[in-house]
Each structure stands twice: as structure tokens, then as C-alpha cells.
Amino acid sequence: MAIAPTKPRKSFSQSVNLMVERAMQHVNIPEGLKQQIIACNNVIEVQFPIVMDDGSVRTIKGWRAVHSDHRSPAKGGIRYAANVNQDEVIALASLMTYKCAIVNVPFGGSKGGVKIDPRDFSESELERITRRYAYELILKGYISSGGNVPAPDMGTGQREMSWISDVYRSMHPDDINHFACVTGKPVANGGIQGRVEATGRGVQYALQEFFRHPRDMEMAGLSGSLEGKRIVVQGLGNVGFHAAKFLQEEDGAHIICIIERDGAIIDENGLNVQSVRDYMDEYGGIQGYPEGKYVADGIKCLELDCDILIPAALESQITVDNAERIQARLIIEAANGPITFDADEILRQRGIVIIPDAYANAGGVTVSYFEWLKNLSHVRFGRMTRRLDEYRMKQIIDAMELLTGKQLPDSVKKNLTLPTEELVMVRSGLEDTMRLAYQEISQAFHEQPNIHDFRTACFYISIKKIAQTYLDMGIWP
Ligand code: NAD
């Protein structure tokens, strides 16, 4: 008997493009423009040697893709991962394009990757890798405040962004906007309050907004608020940790399972997210965590019965292999691409509601945009108005008390005259952005007759905005 050939799996970028093409059917724009929007404009591969601490030499490979520069600069994180490849970087860059459009951040889409597992390198080796990678990209025009602005992603953080900014400054000493060449920097070195938590915070705001929409909740078979909702989180890194922590501490949700690379911990009564994170920081993983039940086959826990599933680690975690067994009512994609195209089709047919990555994890780029604006304006948000606002508010309180002959309670006065700190402004800007974008997606979903899921609604809105930019600026002869 002939063996049926196995169907080749779709690559990450093929998967994203199929999802985008599904949405494109609903947008009335020229065919050629559709192809331009989907295509990756350019991608560079770099290879360079670095000296290891023991004196040996290692060759390192990296990429930076610019999916779209219909707006400048192009924006997107840099990922350090052992199996990152060109296709992955292109897929992530394309998601950045749609992400920026959905949250009205006026950037194109880009992404970078370096093929290393950062855990295999010392800090000084990582510094040499980062500086050399940055040097290669800057030299070739792939990093600048007006052209292409990286940020952190998996395996990178403030430290790496600070090194990149320093390399850029040394190569462009006269560029007074040098800080704006990269975002996600430490606050003392050109960064902004609230950037580290931003993506996780954005996930929280997205969920809070979902629970303000009864029709959407009903679709997922959910009701009430986030309080007491049973949540499974995959990945307790930057994004997963902040999302889970805020949902637990501020919204009263129960984090019943945390899945990490070395297994999962389940506790039906709810895990203490901060305590799990502290344990991971100390022991390098979650195995051995003293509370809850440990499960070695962590990925199996994506299939647990829960209200909300938050994949916040890697792409391609929900595939045709496990999509039929997913029991969550609502999935919010904190990671990029955690659900493959084929799995997405299965989940949609099963009526599982998905809040898609292009919107759900846009909090990071939103606050990166604020940081970039701060760097270009060379002044901290609120510096000129903080005292003025406080003084004006005092005057209003005095006037109210004078007119009514009554005293406002001290606690009310204190709240009204609190100085508006940068962090408060950043969170407020982020919340507003996430709420408005959700409302746009939900509206498109409910009003467009042939759109039956949030992902298609999200891409539909993004594509319309990107196409409009192309049509408004005109296409060069
Ligand atoms: P991170 O490196 O800080 O954290 C990733 C976490 O996932 C780590 O705790 C790691 O141990 C865990 N992990 C790795 N492999 C795993 C596996 N097989 N199973 C379970 N857990 C595993 O990365 P991050 O910045 O939190 O990024 C996570 C996801 O969010 C990525 O898809 C990234 O592209 C996306 N994202 C990040 C940002 C950002 O601002 N950092 C913004 C938008 C999107």
C-alpha cells in the first residue's frame, strides 16, 4: 500500500500571510497593492566573528527584515534565539507592520534576530555580539532614528538596547537624536517609565476592554469581569510575567497554570505569579517550585480547561496537533504567532474566541512610540506642565470651597493634586490606545457581514489603513 505523502507544514511567514490574505478578500484595493502590502520589502543577513572569553572565535549569524516602510521609521524588536531564522524574522516584521497600523503608531514594520541562545554566553560575550550586530546594521543603514528603530524582544532587554544606542552614538557623534535610534532603553539612559511592563500591561488593558463588551463575552461563553477567571499562561518572561502579575494582583484573576520551558505548575487555587518568577530567577526554571503540582510535559497544559489561555512564549504552540483539544474559551495571543494558520481554522470552527497578536501585544510598540517621541523632543513628558497642573488644581479646589463654603475631604484634595508623573501618563496613553483599537476591531467584527473572527477584523482594519497611506502618498512611476 502506498504511503500518503505528509503535507509539508507551513512556515511562520506563510502562516501569517495566509491569515492576512483571508482578510484582504474584504478590502477593495488594487491587486498589485495587495501584493505590495504582503511582500517583505527587504531583508539583510549578517555574519560576523566574535572572540569568546576563552580566546576562541565564534561566527554569529543575524538578520534584520524591513517588511514595510510605508511609514518611517520601520520599527520592531530584536530577538536572540537559538533557532531564529530568516523566515521567522520576516514573519515577525510583517506582524509589526499590521500591529503599528492597528494601534495608530505611525511606523513601518521591521524585526531582527540573532541566532544564539543567550544562556550559552557570558555577559561580556553578549555585549560583543550585540555591539558587532548593531555596528553591522548601522553601517548598512538598518538602524537610525528616522529609518529603522529596534526594541527588545525575546532574549533581549534594556541592557542590549543600551549597548546598541551607545554603538550608534559613537558612529554618529553629531546626531543629537541618537537616543531615538532604539527604544526599550533603561530610563536613566534615554528610556521611558513603563516600557518594561508595557506589552504585558497592554494585554491586561485588552482583556479589561473585552470584558466591557457583553456581546463579545457572550461569544466566548464568558460573563462578569476578570475577577475569578481561571487563566493559563505560557511563558513567564517579560510579557507573560507582567500580564499574569497585573491580572492577578489588580483584576483578581486566578492564574491556575504557568507553563515554562522546563514544565508547568498547576494550582487550581491560583499561583502567586511574583513568587513563581522569583523562584525562576533563583533556580533558572520552575521545576521544584514548592507549591502546586508539577507537570513535566508543559505543552500539554495548553489543553487545560480554563477561561482564558495566554500564550506568551513562542510561535507555533497551537498547531493541528493540539488545536482540537484546546479547552480555553478565550485565547489572547501575547506572543507573536502562537497559533498556526491551520490551527486557527480549527479553533474558529470550534467557536473559540481569539484576540490576535497583531493587536494583543501592541502595548510594547505603543510605549516604544512614546519613548521615541520623548527622545526626539529631548524632554521628559510632563516636565513643563507638572507643577502648573498641580497649581491650577489647587486653585479650582480653593474656588469650589469658597463658593460652597464647604471643605473637600483631605483624601480627595490629595488625589486631585497628585503630580502627573511620566508613568501615569504612559499608562494612560497605553490604556487609551488599547481600548480604542479594541473598539475598532470589535466594531468591524460586528458590522462587516463576512468577517467572523477578531483576527480577520484586525487585519482588515490594518490593511485598509496601510493601503490608504500608499494611495495618499502616491506610488512612484
Ligand atoms: P522573554 O525572553 O522575556 O520571555 C520568554 C519566556 O518564554 C521565557 O520565560 C522563557 O523561559 C519562556 N519559554 C521559552 N521557551 C518556552 C517553551 N517552549 N515553553 C514555555 N515557555 C517557554 O520574551 P518576551 O519578550 O516576553 O517575548 C515573548 C513573546 O512576546 C514573543 O513571541 C515576543 O515576540 C512577543 N512580544 C514581546 C514584546 C516585548 O516587548 N518584549 C512585544 C511584543 C511581542
Short mmCIF file of C-alpha atoms and ligand atoms in Angstrom, two decimals:
data_model
loop_
_atom_site.label_atom_id
_atom_site.label_comp_id
_atom_site.label_asym_id
_atom_site.label_seq_id
_atom_site.Cartn_x
_atom_site.Cartn_y
_atom_site.Cartn_z
CA MET A 1 0.00 0.00 0.00
CA ALA A 2 1.35 3.41 -0.98
CA ILE A 3 2.08 5.71 1.92
CA ALA A 4 0.29 9.05 1.56
CA PRO A 5 2.83 11.88 1.49
CA THR A 6 2.69 14.05 4.60
CA LYS A 7 1.64 17.62 3.91
CA PRO A 8 4.57 19.99 4.47
CA ARG A 9 3.94 22.33 7.39
CA LYS A 10 3.57 25.99 6.58
CA SER A 11 6.38 28.27 7.61
CA PHE A 12 5.70 31.08 10.09
CA SER A 13 5.62 33.73 7.36
CA GLN A 14 3.36 31.58 5.14
CA SER A 15 1.02 31.17 8.09
CA VAL A 16 0.87 34.93 8.75
CA ASN A 17 0.40 35.71 5.05
CA LEU A 18 -2.50 33.27 4.74
CA MET A 19 -4.21 34.97 7.65
CA VAL A 20 -3.62 38.37 6.02
CA GLU A 21 -4.89 37.13 2.65
CA ARG A 22 -8.06 35.91 4.35
CA ALA A 23 -8.69 39.49 5.49
CA MET A 24 -7.63 41.03 2.16
CA GLN A 25 -10.63 39.46 0.43
CA HIS A 26 -12.78 42.00 2.24
CA VAL A 27 -10.73 45.06 1.23
CA ASN A 28 -11.40 46.74 -2.08
CA ILE A 29 -7.94 47.81 -3.29
CA PRO A 30 -5.93 47.07 -6.47
CA GLU A 31 -4.48 43.54 -6.65
CA GLY A 32 -0.93 44.88 -7.11
CA LEU A 33 -1.22 46.95 -3.95
CA LYS A 34 -2.35 43.85 -2.04
CA GLN A 35 0.82 42.08 -3.17
CA GLN A 36 2.97 45.06 -2.17
CA ILE A 37 1.43 45.16 1.30
CA ILE A 38 2.05 41.45 1.88
CA ALA A 39 5.62 41.35 0.50
CA CYS A 40 8.65 41.93 2.69
CA ASN A 41 10.44 44.98 1.26
CA ASN A 42 13.97 43.93 2.16
CA VAL A 43 15.95 41.72 4.47
CA ILE A 44 19.63 41.66 5.33
CA GLU A 45 21.66 38.73 6.63
CA VAL A 46 24.84 39.48 8.53
CA GLN A 47 27.56 37.16 9.70
CA PHE A 48 30.45 38.19 11.91
CA PRO A 49 33.08 36.71 14.21
CA ILE A 50 33.35 37.37 17.93
CA VAL A 51 36.06 36.44 20.38
CA MET A 52 34.80 34.28 23.24
CA ASP A 53 36.07 34.74 26.80
CA ASP A 54 38.40 31.73 26.39
CA GLY A 55 40.04 33.31 23.31
CA SER A 56 38.30 31.10 20.75
CA VAL A 57 36.38 32.65 17.85
CA ARG A 58 32.68 32.03 17.09
CA THR A 59 30.82 33.03 13.95
CA ILE A 60 27.43 34.59 14.62
CA LYS A 61 24.57 34.94 12.18
CA GLY A 62 21.79 37.53 12.31
CA TRP A 63 19.07 39.18 10.23
CA ARG A 64 17.03 42.35 10.06
CA ALA A 65 13.95 42.48 7.88
CA VAL A 66 12.02 45.55 6.81
CA HIS A 67 8.59 44.32 5.90
CA SER A 68 7.17 47.73 5.14
CA ASP A 69 8.44 51.28 5.17
CA HIS A 70 5.21 52.89 4.01
CA ARG A 71 5.81 54.89 7.19
CA SER A 72 9.18 55.83 8.68
CA PRO A 73 10.89 54.72 10.75
CA ALA A 74 10.30 50.99 10.47
CA LYS A 75 10.01 49.53 13.96
CA GLY A 76 10.47 46.14 15.54
CA GLY A 77 12.30 44.18 18.19
CA ILE A 78 15.50 42.17 18.11
CA ARG A 79 15.24 38.53 19.14
CA TYR A 80 18.05 36.34 20.43
CA ALA A 81 17.10 32.67 19.99
CA ALA A 82 18.93 29.51 19.02
CA ASN A 83 16.55 28.62 16.20
CA VAL A 84 15.66 32.04 14.84
CA ASN A 85 15.86 32.15 11.04
CA GLN A 86 15.15 34.48 8.14
CA ASP A 87 11.59 33.30 7.62
CA GLU A 88 10.78 33.92 11.30
CA VAL A 89 12.26 37.41 11.18
CA ILE A 90 10.22 38.23 8.06
CA ALA A 91 7.03 36.90 9.68
CA LEU A 92 7.65 38.96 12.82
CA ALA A 93 8.45 42.07 10.74
CA SER A 94 5.17 41.70 8.86
CA LEU A 95 3.23 41.39 12.12
CA MET A 96 4.88 44.66 13.19
CA THR A 97 3.50 46.43 10.11
CA TYR A 98 -0.09 45.39 10.88
CA LYS A 99 0.41 45.96 14.62
CA CYS A 100 1.54 49.56 14.20
CA ALA A 101 -1.39 50.25 11.89
CA ILE A 102 -4.00 48.80 14.25
CA VAL A 103 -2.84 50.93 17.20
CA ASN A 104 -2.20 54.03 15.06
CA VAL A 105 1.52 54.12 15.70
CA PRO A 106 2.96 55.82 12.60
CA PHE A 107 5.74 53.31 11.89
CA GLY A 108 6.53 50.67 9.30
CA GLY A 109 7.29 47.08 10.31
CA SER A 110 10.69 45.55 10.94
CA LYS A 111 12.30 42.83 13.05
CA GLY A 112 15.75 41.49 13.81
CA GLY A 113 17.12 38.21 15.01
CA VAL A 114 20.45 36.82 16.14
CA LYS A 115 20.86 33.06 16.07
CA ILE A 116 22.16 32.46 19.60
CA ASP A 117 20.80 31.10 22.85
CA PRO A 118 21.77 33.95 25.19
CA ARG A 119 22.09 31.47 28.06
CA ASP A 120 25.15 29.99 26.32
CA PHE A 121 27.12 33.25 26.51
CA SER A 122 28.66 35.35 29.28
CA GLU A 123 27.62 38.97 29.67
CA SER A 124 30.82 40.23 28.04
CA GLU A 125 30.32 37.85 25.08
CA LEU A 126 26.73 39.06 24.71
CA GLU A 127 27.97 42.64 24.77
CA ARG A 128 30.46 41.92 21.97
CA ILE A 129 27.78 40.14 19.92
CA THR A 130 25.27 42.95 20.41
CA ARG A 131 27.74 45.71 19.63
CA ARG A 132 29.02 43.99 16.49
CA TYR A 133 25.49 43.15 15.26
CA ALA A 134 24.48 46.78 15.85
CA TYR A 135 27.60 48.01 14.05
CA GLU A 136 26.80 45.84 11.01
CA LEU A 137 23.20 47.07 10.89
CA ILE A 138 24.09 50.75 11.40
CA LEU A 139 26.77 50.56 8.71
CA LYS A 140 24.22 49.18 6.25
CA GLY A 141 21.51 51.71 7.12
CA TYR A 142 19.36 49.35 9.19
CA ILE A 143 19.38 51.39 12.42
CA SER A 144 18.66 55.12 12.76
CA SER A 145 16.11 57.32 14.49
CA GLY A 146 14.34 58.14 11.20
CA GLY A 147 14.87 54.90 9.30
CA ASN A 148 14.75 51.82 11.48
CA VAL A 149 14.36 51.68 15.24
CA PRO A 150 14.83 48.35 17.10
CA ALA A 151 13.44 47.41 20.52
CA PRO A 152 13.65 44.39 22.84
CA ASP A 153 12.06 41.05 22.02
CA MET A 154 12.65 37.50 23.22
CA GLY A 155 16.09 37.14 24.78
CA THR A 156 16.92 40.85 24.78
CA GLY A 157 16.11 43.74 27.12
CA GLN A 158 17.19 47.17 28.33
CA ARG A 159 20.83 46.16 28.57
CA GLU A 160 21.13 45.21 24.89
CA MET A 161 19.22 48.35 23.79
CA SER A 162 21.62 50.48 25.80
CA TRP A 163 24.64 48.87 24.08
CA ILE A 164 23.03 49.44 20.66
CA SER A 165 22.35 53.10 21.45
CA ASP A 166 25.98 53.53 22.55
CA VAL A 167 27.33 52.00 19.32
CA TYR A 168 25.06 54.27 17.28
CA ARG A 169 26.20 57.37 19.19
CA SER A 170 29.85 56.53 18.69
CA MET A 171 29.27 56.07 14.94
CA HIS A 172 27.14 59.26 14.68
CA PRO A 173 28.54 61.64 17.31
CA ASP A 174 26.82 64.68 15.76
CA ASP A 175 23.33 63.19 15.68
CA ILE A 176 21.51 64.92 18.52
CA ASN A 177 18.65 62.42 18.09
CA HIS A 178 20.92 59.46 18.73
CA PHE A 179 18.79 58.21 21.65
CA ALA A 180 15.83 57.75 19.29
CA CYS A 181 17.70 55.09 17.26
CA VAL A 182 16.44 52.36 19.60
CA THR A 183 13.68 52.02 22.22
CA GLY A 184 13.33 49.95 25.37
CA LYS A 185 16.43 51.57 26.88
CA PRO A 186 16.98 51.97 30.63
CA VAL A 187 15.19 55.06 31.96
CA ALA A 188 18.48 56.64 33.03
CA ASN A 189 19.81 56.19 29.51
CA GLY A 190 17.07 57.68 27.34
CA GLY A 191 14.29 55.22 28.17
CA ILE A 192 10.77 55.86 29.40
CA GLN A 193 8.92 54.79 32.53
CA GLY A 194 6.59 51.87 31.88
CA ARG A 195 8.31 50.40 28.79
CA VAL A 196 9.41 47.18 30.50
CA GLU A 197 5.87 46.34 31.64
CA ALA A 198 4.21 47.77 28.51
CA THR A 199 3.43 44.63 26.50
CA GLY A 200 2.04 42.74 29.49
CA ARG A 201 0.16 45.85 30.62
CA GLY A 202 -1.30 46.12 27.12
CA VAL A 203 -2.54 42.52 27.35
CA GLN A 204 -4.25 43.43 30.63
CA TYR A 205 -5.90 46.51 29.08
CA ALA A 206 -7.03 44.43 26.08
CA LEU A 207 -8.70 41.89 28.37
CA GLN A 208 -10.29 44.60 30.51
CA GLU A 209 -11.78 46.09 27.35
CA PHE A 210 -13.01 42.69 26.17
CA PHE A 211 -14.92 42.37 29.47
CA ARG A 212 -16.63 45.72 28.77
CA HIS A 213 -18.23 44.23 25.63
CA PRO A 214 -21.11 41.92 26.60
CA ARG A 215 -21.67 40.68 23.02
CA ASP A 216 -18.03 39.62 22.76
CA MET A 217 -18.07 37.94 26.16
CA GLU A 218 -21.20 36.07 25.21
CA MET A 219 -19.49 34.71 22.09
CA ALA A 220 -16.82 33.20 24.29
CA GLY A 221 -19.38 31.92 26.80
CA LEU A 222 -17.98 34.23 29.46
CA SER A 223 -19.68 36.75 31.71
CA GLY A 224 -18.94 39.16 34.55
CA SER A 225 -15.44 40.54 34.88
CA LEU A 226 -11.87 39.30 35.07
CA GLU A 227 -12.35 38.66 38.80
CA GLY A 228 -12.06 34.95 39.49
CA LYS A 229 -11.42 33.99 35.86
CA ARG A 230 -9.19 30.91 35.53
CA ILE A 231 -6.15 31.70 33.40
CA VAL A 232 -3.35 29.55 31.94
CA VAL A 233 -0.15 31.41 30.95
CA GLN A 234 2.62 30.01 28.77
CA GLY A 235 5.96 31.79 29.22
CA LEU A 236 6.80 33.81 32.34
CA GLY A 237 9.25 36.14 30.62
CA ASN A 238 8.81 39.86 30.15
CA VAL A 239 5.37 39.72 28.54
CA GLY A 240 3.85 36.71 30.32
CA PHE A 241 5.08 37.76 33.76
CA HIS A 242 3.72 41.30 33.61
CA ALA A 243 0.40 40.26 32.08
CA ALA A 244 -0.12 37.48 34.66
CA LYS A 245 1.01 39.63 37.59
CA PHE A 246 -1.29 42.54 36.77
CA LEU A 247 -4.26 40.27 36.03
CA GLN A 248 -3.76 38.51 39.34
CA GLU A 249 -2.92 41.46 41.58
CA GLU A 250 -5.17 44.13 40.07
CA ASP A 251 -8.08 42.26 38.45
CA GLY A 252 -8.42 39.33 40.84
CA ALA A 253 -7.95 36.65 38.17
CA HIS A 254 -6.67 33.18 39.18
CA ILE A 255 -3.51 32.09 37.37
CA ILE A 256 -4.18 28.36 37.60
CA CYS A 257 -1.23 27.22 35.49
CA ILE A 258 2.13 28.59 34.38
CA ILE A 259 3.90 26.76 31.57
CA GLU A 260 7.63 27.28 31.15
CA ARG A 261 10.35 25.64 29.08
CA ASP A 262 11.10 23.06 31.80
CA GLY A 263 7.48 22.07 32.57
CA ALA A 264 4.37 23.53 34.14
CA ILE A 265 2.96 24.26 37.59
CA ILE A 266 -0.77 23.85 38.19
CA ASP A 267 -2.70 25.18 41.17
CA GLU A 268 -6.48 25.42 40.93
CA ASN A 269 -6.49 27.94 43.80
CA GLY A 270 -4.27 30.30 41.81
CA LEU A 271 -0.50 30.68 41.78
CA ASN A 272 1.36 33.66 43.18
CA VAL A 273 2.95 34.99 39.97
CA GLN A 274 5.62 37.11 41.67
CA SER A 275 6.68 34.18 43.81
CA VAL A 276 6.98 31.84 40.78
CA ARG A 277 9.02 34.47 38.96
CA ASP A 278 11.32 34.94 41.98
CA TYR A 279 11.80 31.16 42.11
CA MET A 280 12.65 31.07 38.38
CA ASP A 281 15.16 33.89 38.81
CA GLU A 282 16.86 31.98 41.59
CA TYR A 283 16.78 28.43 40.19
CA GLY A 284 16.61 29.01 36.42
CA GLY A 285 13.28 27.22 35.92
CA ILE A 286 10.02 26.29 37.57
CA GLN A 287 10.77 22.66 38.33
CA GLY A 288 10.88 22.21 42.11
CA TYR A 289 8.61 25.19 42.85
CA PRO A 290 7.23 24.30 46.29
CA GLU A 291 3.53 24.93 45.62
CA GLY A 292 1.07 23.43 43.13
CA LYS A 293 1.51 20.31 41.01
CA TYR A 294 4.50 19.99 38.67
CA VAL A 295 3.89 18.58 35.16
CA ALA A 296 6.99 17.74 33.10
CA ASP A 297 5.20 17.83 29.72
CA GLY A 298 4.38 21.52 29.94
CA ILE A 299 2.92 21.99 26.46
CA LYS A 300 0.13 19.51 27.34
CA CYS A 301 -1.14 22.12 29.82
CA LEU A 302 -2.19 24.38 26.94
CA GLU A 303 -5.09 21.93 26.76
CA LEU A 304 -6.27 22.52 30.33
CA ASP A 305 -9.84 23.57 30.96
CA CYS A 306 -9.71 27.32 31.65
CA ASP A 307 -11.47 30.59 30.87
CA ILE A 308 -8.51 32.36 29.27
CA LEU A 309 -5.34 31.00 27.71
CA ILE A 310 -2.40 33.41 27.33
CA PRO A 311 0.38 32.02 25.14
CA ALA A 312 3.27 34.41 25.89
CA ALA A 313 6.34 32.46 24.82
CA LEU A 314 6.89 31.28 21.27
CA GLU A 315 5.26 30.96 17.86
CA SER A 316 3.57 27.76 16.61
CA GLN A 317 2.48 26.44 20.01
CA ILE A 318 -1.10 25.67 19.00
CA THR A 319 -0.99 23.62 15.82
CA VAL A 320 -3.13 20.98 14.08
CA ASP A 321 -1.68 18.55 16.62
CA ASN A 322 -3.37 20.07 19.67
CA ALA A 323 -5.98 22.58 18.38
CA GLU A 324 -8.84 20.07 18.71
CA ARG A 325 -8.02 19.56 22.39
CA ILE A 326 -7.76 23.23 23.45
CA GLN A 327 -10.45 23.88 26.06
CA ALA A 328 -9.99 27.61 26.75
CA ARG A 329 -12.97 29.80 25.89
CA LEU A 330 -10.83 32.79 25.06
CA ILE A 331 -7.22 32.91 23.81
CA ILE A 332 -5.28 36.15 23.87
CA GLU A 333 -2.08 35.97 21.85
CA ALA A 334 0.51 37.76 23.97
CA ALA A 335 3.27 36.07 21.95
CA ASN A 336 3.68 36.58 18.23
CA GLY A 337 2.25 33.79 16.10
CA PRO A 338 1.46 31.22 18.82
CA ILE A 339 -1.38 29.79 16.69
CA THR A 340 -0.63 28.49 13.20
CA PHE A 341 -2.94 29.22 10.29
CA ASP A 342 -4.32 25.65 10.19
CA ALA A 343 -4.87 25.59 13.96
CA ASP A 344 -6.58 28.96 13.73
CA GLU A 345 -9.08 27.46 11.24
CA ILE A 346 -9.85 24.62 13.67
CA LEU A 347 -10.24 26.93 16.67
CA ARG A 348 -12.50 29.27 14.70
CA GLN A 349 -14.74 26.39 13.68
CA ARG A 350 -14.87 25.30 17.32
CA GLY A 351 -16.05 28.78 18.32
CA ILE A 352 -13.04 29.60 20.47
CA VAL A 353 -12.57 33.36 20.55
CA ILE A 354 -9.06 34.63 19.75
CA ILE A 355 -7.75 38.12 20.44
CA PRO A 356 -4.95 38.24 17.86
CA ASP A 357 -1.26 39.02 18.38
CA ALA A 358 -1.19 41.99 15.99
CA TYR A 359 -3.42 43.78 18.48
CA ALA A 360 -2.91 41.94 21.78
CA ASN A 361 0.82 42.54 22.18
CA ALA A 362 0.89 46.02 20.64
CA GLY A 363 1.47 47.62 24.06
CA GLY A 364 5.23 47.33 23.61
CA VAL A 365 5.40 49.22 20.36
CA THR A 366 2.92 51.79 21.63
CA VAL A 367 5.13 52.72 24.58
CA SER A 368 8.20 52.48 22.32
CA TYR A 369 6.50 55.16 20.23
CA PHE A 370 6.14 57.33 23.36
CA GLU A 371 9.83 56.76 24.16
CA TRP A 372 10.83 57.72 20.61
CA LEU A 373 8.75 60.91 20.87
CA LYS A 374 10.38 61.70 24.22
CA ASN A 375 13.85 61.18 22.71
CA LEU A 376 13.10 63.43 19.75
CA SER A 377 11.61 66.16 21.94
CA HIS A 378 14.54 65.89 24.37
CA VAL A 379 12.29 66.44 27.35
CA ARG A 380 10.52 64.18 29.83
CA PHE A 381 6.72 64.04 29.46
CA GLY A 382 5.06 66.45 31.86
CA ARG A 383 8.23 68.41 32.73
CA MET A 384 6.77 71.73 31.58
CA THR A 385 3.26 71.22 32.94
CA ARG A 386 3.53 69.12 36.11
CA ARG A 387 3.63 71.99 38.63
CA LEU A 388 1.26 74.11 36.56
CA ASP A 389 -1.37 71.34 36.62
CA GLU A 390 -0.93 70.94 40.36
CA TYR A 391 -1.20 74.70 40.95
CA ARG A 392 -4.31 75.02 38.74
CA MET A 393 -5.99 72.11 40.53
CA LYS A 394 -5.31 73.78 43.91
CA GLN A 395 -6.93 76.95 42.59
CA ILE A 396 -10.03 75.02 41.45
CA ILE A 397 -10.32 73.36 44.87
CA ASP A 398 -9.97 76.76 46.62
CA ALA A 399 -12.64 78.24 44.34
CA MET A 400 -15.04 75.32 45.00
CA GLU A 401 -14.56 75.64 48.75
CA LEU A 402 -15.02 79.40 48.62
CA LEU A 403 -18.23 79.11 46.58
CA THR A 404 -19.80 76.25 48.57
CA GLY A 405 -18.47 77.25 51.99
CA LYS A 406 -17.58 73.58 52.50
CA GLN A 407 -14.25 71.79 52.76
CA LEU A 408 -13.34 68.92 50.42
CA PRO A 409 -12.02 65.89 52.34
CA ASP A 410 -8.19 65.80 52.52
CA SER A 411 -8.07 62.43 50.70
CA VAL A 412 -9.96 63.93 47.73
CA LYS A 413 -7.73 67.01 47.71
CA LYS A 414 -4.63 64.79 47.80
CA ASN A 415 -5.81 62.72 44.82
CA LEU A 416 -6.77 65.79 42.79
CA THR A 417 -3.41 67.47 43.33
CA LEU A 418 -1.21 64.43 42.75
CA PRO A 419 1.55 65.40 40.30
CA THR A 420 1.16 63.74 36.91
CA GLU A 421 4.21 61.52 36.71
CA GLU A 422 5.59 60.16 33.44
CA LEU A 423 4.49 56.63 34.35
CA VAL A 424 0.91 57.77 34.88
CA MET A 425 0.91 59.50 31.51
CA VAL A 426 2.41 56.49 29.74
CA ARG A 427 -0.12 54.10 31.24
CA SER A 428 -2.96 56.44 30.38
CA GLY A 429 -1.75 56.76 26.76
CA LEU A 430 -1.37 53.00 26.52
CA GLU A 431 -4.78 52.26 28.01
CA ASP A 432 -6.45 54.71 25.65
CA THR A 433 -4.64 53.17 22.66
CA MET A 434 -5.55 49.58 23.58
CA ARG A 435 -9.17 50.46 24.32
CA LEU A 436 -9.73 52.41 21.10
CA ALA A 437 -8.09 49.72 18.96
CA TYR A 438 -10.21 47.01 20.59
CA GLN A 439 -13.36 49.03 19.92
CA GLU A 440 -12.39 49.39 16.25
CA ILE A 441 -11.78 45.64 15.90
CA SER A 442 -14.98 44.70 17.69
CA GLN A 443 -16.98 47.16 15.59
CA ALA A 444 -15.55 45.79 12.32
CA PHE A 445 -16.27 42.25 13.52
CA HIS A 446 -19.91 43.02 14.32
CA GLU A 447 -20.59 45.29 11.34
CA GLN A 448 -18.80 43.60 8.43
CA PRO A 449 -21.14 40.86 7.21
CA ASN A 450 -18.43 38.42 6.06
CA ILE A 451 -15.96 38.81 8.90
CA HIS A 452 -16.41 36.14 11.54
CA ASP A 453 -13.37 36.45 13.81
CA PHE A 454 -11.30 39.13 15.53
CA ARG A 455 -8.10 38.27 13.67
CA THR A 456 -9.66 38.90 10.28
CA ALA A 457 -11.28 42.07 11.64
CA CYS A 458 -7.91 43.25 12.95
CA PHE A 459 -6.04 42.61 9.68
CA TYR A 460 -8.94 44.12 7.71
CA ILE A 461 -8.57 47.42 9.60
CA SER A 462 -4.76 47.40 9.36
CA ILE A 463 -4.75 46.66 5.62
CA LYS A 464 -7.23 49.46 4.97
CA LYS A 465 -5.04 51.94 6.86
CA ILE A 466 -1.80 50.83 5.17
CA ALA A 467 -3.45 50.87 1.72
CA GLN A 468 -4.76 54.37 2.38
CA THR A 469 -1.23 55.56 3.22
CA TYR A 470 0.07 54.14 -0.07
CA LEU A 471 -2.81 55.65 -2.06
CA ASP A 472 -2.49 59.05 -0.35
CA MET A 473 1.23 59.37 -0.92
CA GLY A 474 1.02 58.04 -4.48
CA ILE A 475 3.10 55.26 -5.96
CA TRP A 476 6.26 56.36 -7.73
CA PRO A 477 6.29 55.85 -11.52
P1 NAD B 1 11.31 36.65 27.12
O1 NAD B 1 12.57 36.10 26.57
O2 NAD B 1 11.37 37.72 28.14
O3 NAD B 1 10.39 35.50 27.73
C1 NAD B 1 10.06 34.33 27.06
C2 NAD B 1 9.67 33.31 28.13
O4 NAD B 1 9.20 32.13 27.49
C3 NAD B 1 10.87 32.90 29.00
O5 NAD B 1 10.48 32.90 30.36
C4 NAD B 1 11.20 31.51 28.51
O6 NAD B 1 11.79 30.69 29.51
C5 NAD B 1 9.82 31.01 28.09
N1 NAD B 1 9.88 29.92 27.15
C6 NAD B 1 10.79 29.69 26.17
N2 NAD B 1 10.50 28.55 25.53
C7 NAD B 1 9.40 28.06 26.09
C8 NAD B 1 8.61 26.91 25.86
N3 NAD B 1 8.92 26.03 24.90
N4 NAD B 1 7.51 26.72 26.64
C9 NAD B 1 7.19 27.59 27.61
N5 NAD B 1 7.91 28.70 27.88
C10 NAD B 1 8.99 28.92 27.13
O7 NAD B 1 10.47 37.12 25.83
P2 NAD B 1 9.29 38.17 25.78
O8 NAD B 1 9.88 39.49 25.46
O9 NAD B 1 8.38 38.01 26.96
O10 NAD B 1 8.53 37.68 24.45
C11 NAD B 1 7.58 36.63 24.48
C12 NAD B 1 6.71 36.72 23.24
O11 NAD B 1 6.09 38.01 23.21
C13 NAD B 1 7.47 36.60 21.91
O12 NAD B 1 6.62 35.98 20.97
C14 NAD B 1 7.70 38.04 21.51
O13 NAD B 1 7.88 38.21 20.12
C15 NAD B 1 6.39 38.67 21.98
N6 NAD B 1 6.45 40.12 22.18
C16 NAD B 1 7.35 40.68 23.04
C17 NAD B 1 7.35 42.06 23.23
C18 NAD B 1 8.24 42.74 24.22
O14 NAD B 1 8.05 43.95 24.45
N7 NAD B 1 9.17 42.07 24.86
C19 NAD B 1 6.46 42.87 22.48
C20 NAD B 1 5.56 42.25 21.62
C21 NAD B 1 5.57 40.88 21.48
#
